[in-house]
Amino acid sequence: MDREPNNAFQMIADYEGDIKHLFDNHPDGDIPILATRNMVIFPGVISPVLMGRRSSINLVRKMQDNPDGLIAIFCQKDPTLDNPTESDLYEMGVYAKIIRVLEMPMPGGQLTAIVQGLGKCMLREVKKYRPFIMGSTIPVDEELPSSDDKEFNAACDDLRNTSIEFIKKNEDIPDESQFALQNITNNIVMVNFLSSNMPFNISDKMDLLRCPSTKDRVFSLLKVMNKEMQLVELKQNIRIRTREDIDEQQREYFLQQQIKNIKEELGNGEGSPERQELLAQASKKKWGEDVEKIFYKELDRLDTLNPQSPDYSIQINYLQTMVGLPWGEFTVDDMNLKRAERILNHDHYGMERVKERILEHIAVLSLRGDLKSPILCLYGPPGVGKTSLGKSIASAMKRKYVRISLGGLHDESEIRGHRRTYVGAMPGRIIKSIQKAGSSNPVFILDEIDKVTQHTINGDPASALLEVLDPEQNIAFHDNYLDVDYDLSKVLFIATANDLNTIPRPLLDRMEIIEVSGYITEEKIEIAKRHLVPRELENTGLSTLTEKPAFTRQAIEKTIEQYTRESGVRQLEKQVNKAFRKMAFIKARDGELPYTKITPDKLNDLLGKPPFYRDIYQGNDDAGVVTGLAWTSVGGEILFIETSLSKGKGSKLTLTGNLGDVMKESAVIALEYVKAHIDNLGVDYRVFDQWNIHIHVPEGATPKDGPSAGITIATSIASALTQRKVRRNTAMTGEITLRGRVLPVGGIKEKILAAKRAGITDIVMCKDNKKDIDEIPPIYLKGVEFHYVENVADVWAFALTDERVAHPIDLHIEDTPSPSAHDL
């Protein structure tokens, strides 16, 4: 059947005859079906179809034997399918006729068929798939416009002009298409030609094919054409915007940016893998609206950065930090008080005040349900378990545990973070530790807070801690790197310190101070038996032996008294480890242990000669020697104040023993008080004119300072001047004034422990220190009697006995001649 492809009305008449011929030759209505990929054939359009599938080639070969036969062409929904079924084909297609078959010298025996679309049809049923698809169809009528339809003709003129402009702007369409379009004089054929050959989506083409009339199709085609025109213009605008200052290194980025912008305009942009991962993590976060807004703003900024630039990795690190923080994520506190108390008692011996404070917090939390965490500061000598207590608290409350050491911290940015404008910027240690914990309410240990460097060229870290440790401010802690407020109010901060004097007062005021004092010998023995010995057996591998070595109580006590000098148990742990290491060496060398019970007489072999001896009271046989009590960073100590008199011109006071300024001032004040009240001692005041006074504190290599030796120095001077003995087994501590008043001092518990170690039975102190004694457990006070005084006269009345020392110094006072009239 020969046709003039540009004569649409003749094409339709022939199409109707072809349909009649089809049913005349096929009573059952079955017709060969050709499935195409990404191709929609329209009525009257001649198109080449490349045949690659075996079923399609079989169909073409069959139709070569019947040149006048008709086929139906339907487009596949999924172009990747090689063997489509009925459900994989669009329901609307066209009847067509194969005009010519071109044999192509290509691998696999492929060929090209030139087909011409006829009328539309609807797929009713597929009957078989081999050797090619056969099925039944239903012809679909299409309303054609009349030749004098002005609206249709005007729309076609607009379509022709728009199409030519589209072809000019689209670089993917060859310019020859303009000439082909201009040579089509029939508007109906032009509409179907453009619908079939323009680079539209298959879904858009199917919508055009489904149009009930050609007039409807031309208006729909204009809509699709205008949309595609806008897309082409957008593409050109993107190219113009991104073309400026592009170098060879950015060429690949430009292509990716162009694709991304197109996808975003179409509403289906996906972004980079990093962006997808960040979005997935962000969707699970429980942050507030303000934080979420900032996150997505920074995420959008990521899309504008070149992945090869340094700013891209900086932005990625920032966003990963944001999604890595546990915004609004909290662990559930265990409110079981008995369980918490059991864990705290199991892990640490003593420390009753700290344990009581933690249990109070849990109790209040269980009643309120929501409570700002306290900010505690545990201070005391080294080795008493302040840091390890934090782990026990976290375990008791079932919270996460993090710790940072502040010793030597000299940069404010370590707390608040660096601003992102700096190279290598990172968040502060507070935010990093919260991120590491994975919870917004961990137990947070600020270790060695008293050793933070202050007022450096890098800022003041101690002042930066004010915001962290202020319950009214840390609800919105601002990290310079994060640049977003973070809530720290649920964090249980526990700071540790050895000396409160080095902590700034504003920082100290924000913390709840809890003293963790040193251990007495009995407590150290229990700690060694319960914790240190089992732990060091495990560390040295001796716990695997059938007969494990063990310390006797007497051996532990000797180790404490003669091999360590501390308030805590850190050195004791080292000595226990040293003893077990020695036994492990013997076991490895000889194959067996010489003994399993470590008694005091075995310590010399395991630990060597004792480096220390207990501070022992030296008696009261010498005049001018008085026992004082001192506080040091490792606990309490006893010290001896010695005063000697030597014949001389008088009015000379010598101080030795590496004394600090405050202690020197105490000695001067004590001497002046003695001079003012020398009559009360029954001594001639002229003794100061003819005898020199020398005050010495032994162990001159050790620095000594503080006002607490005031009454001790005054009593030492009084004893030397009167040659009277000081009451036996007596020690004293207290500051004095020029009027002789005794003032209270600190470190009472440590001083009591030192006195007990030295065998002291009587302690003299200020009356105002009685409140400190009342807070100390009775076990620390056993064997010691306290004498409270208000002035130096009370001290002398108790401490100075009427008994003179053996071989007293004769303080002979020479008469000074009266001045003569001539001298006057």
CSV table of C-alpha atoms in Angstrom, one decimal, residues 24 38 48 91 111 135 137 163 173 232 262 278 396 497 504 530 534 585 600 705 734 740 777 792 794:
chain,number,residue,atom,x,y,z
A,24,ASP,CA,-11.0,-9.7,6.8
A,38,ASN,CA,12.1,4.5,24.8
A,48,PRO,CA,13.6,3.6,11.9
A,91,GLU,CA,-1.9,0.1,27.0
A,111,LEU,CA,18.6,-5.1,11.5
A,135,GLY,CA,-2.2,-10.4,20.7
A,137,THR,CA,-6.2,-5.1,19.9
A,163,SER,CA,10.0,24.1,18.2
A,173,ILE,CA,19.3,18.3,18.7
A,232,VAL,CA,16.9,24.5,28.4
A,262,ILE,CA,19.0,20.6,37.3
A,278,LEU,CA,24.5,13.5,57.4
A,396,ALA,CA,25.8,3.4,90.9
A,497,ALA,CA,41.7,19.1,93.7
A,504,PRO,CA,40.0,31.3,91.9
A,530,ARG,CA,39.8,-5.4,100.2
A,534,PRO,CA,43.6,-8.7,95.1
A,585,PHE,CA,60.4,-13.3,89.9
A,600,PRO,CA,56.8,-8.3,108.8
A,705,ASP,CA,55.0,28.2,106.2
A,734,GLY,CA,46.8,27.5,116.6
A,740,GLY,CA,47.6,36.6,122.9
A,777,PRO,CA,34.0,10.3,113.2
A,792,VAL,CA,48.2,31.9,125.2
A,794,ASP,CA,45.5,29.1,128.8
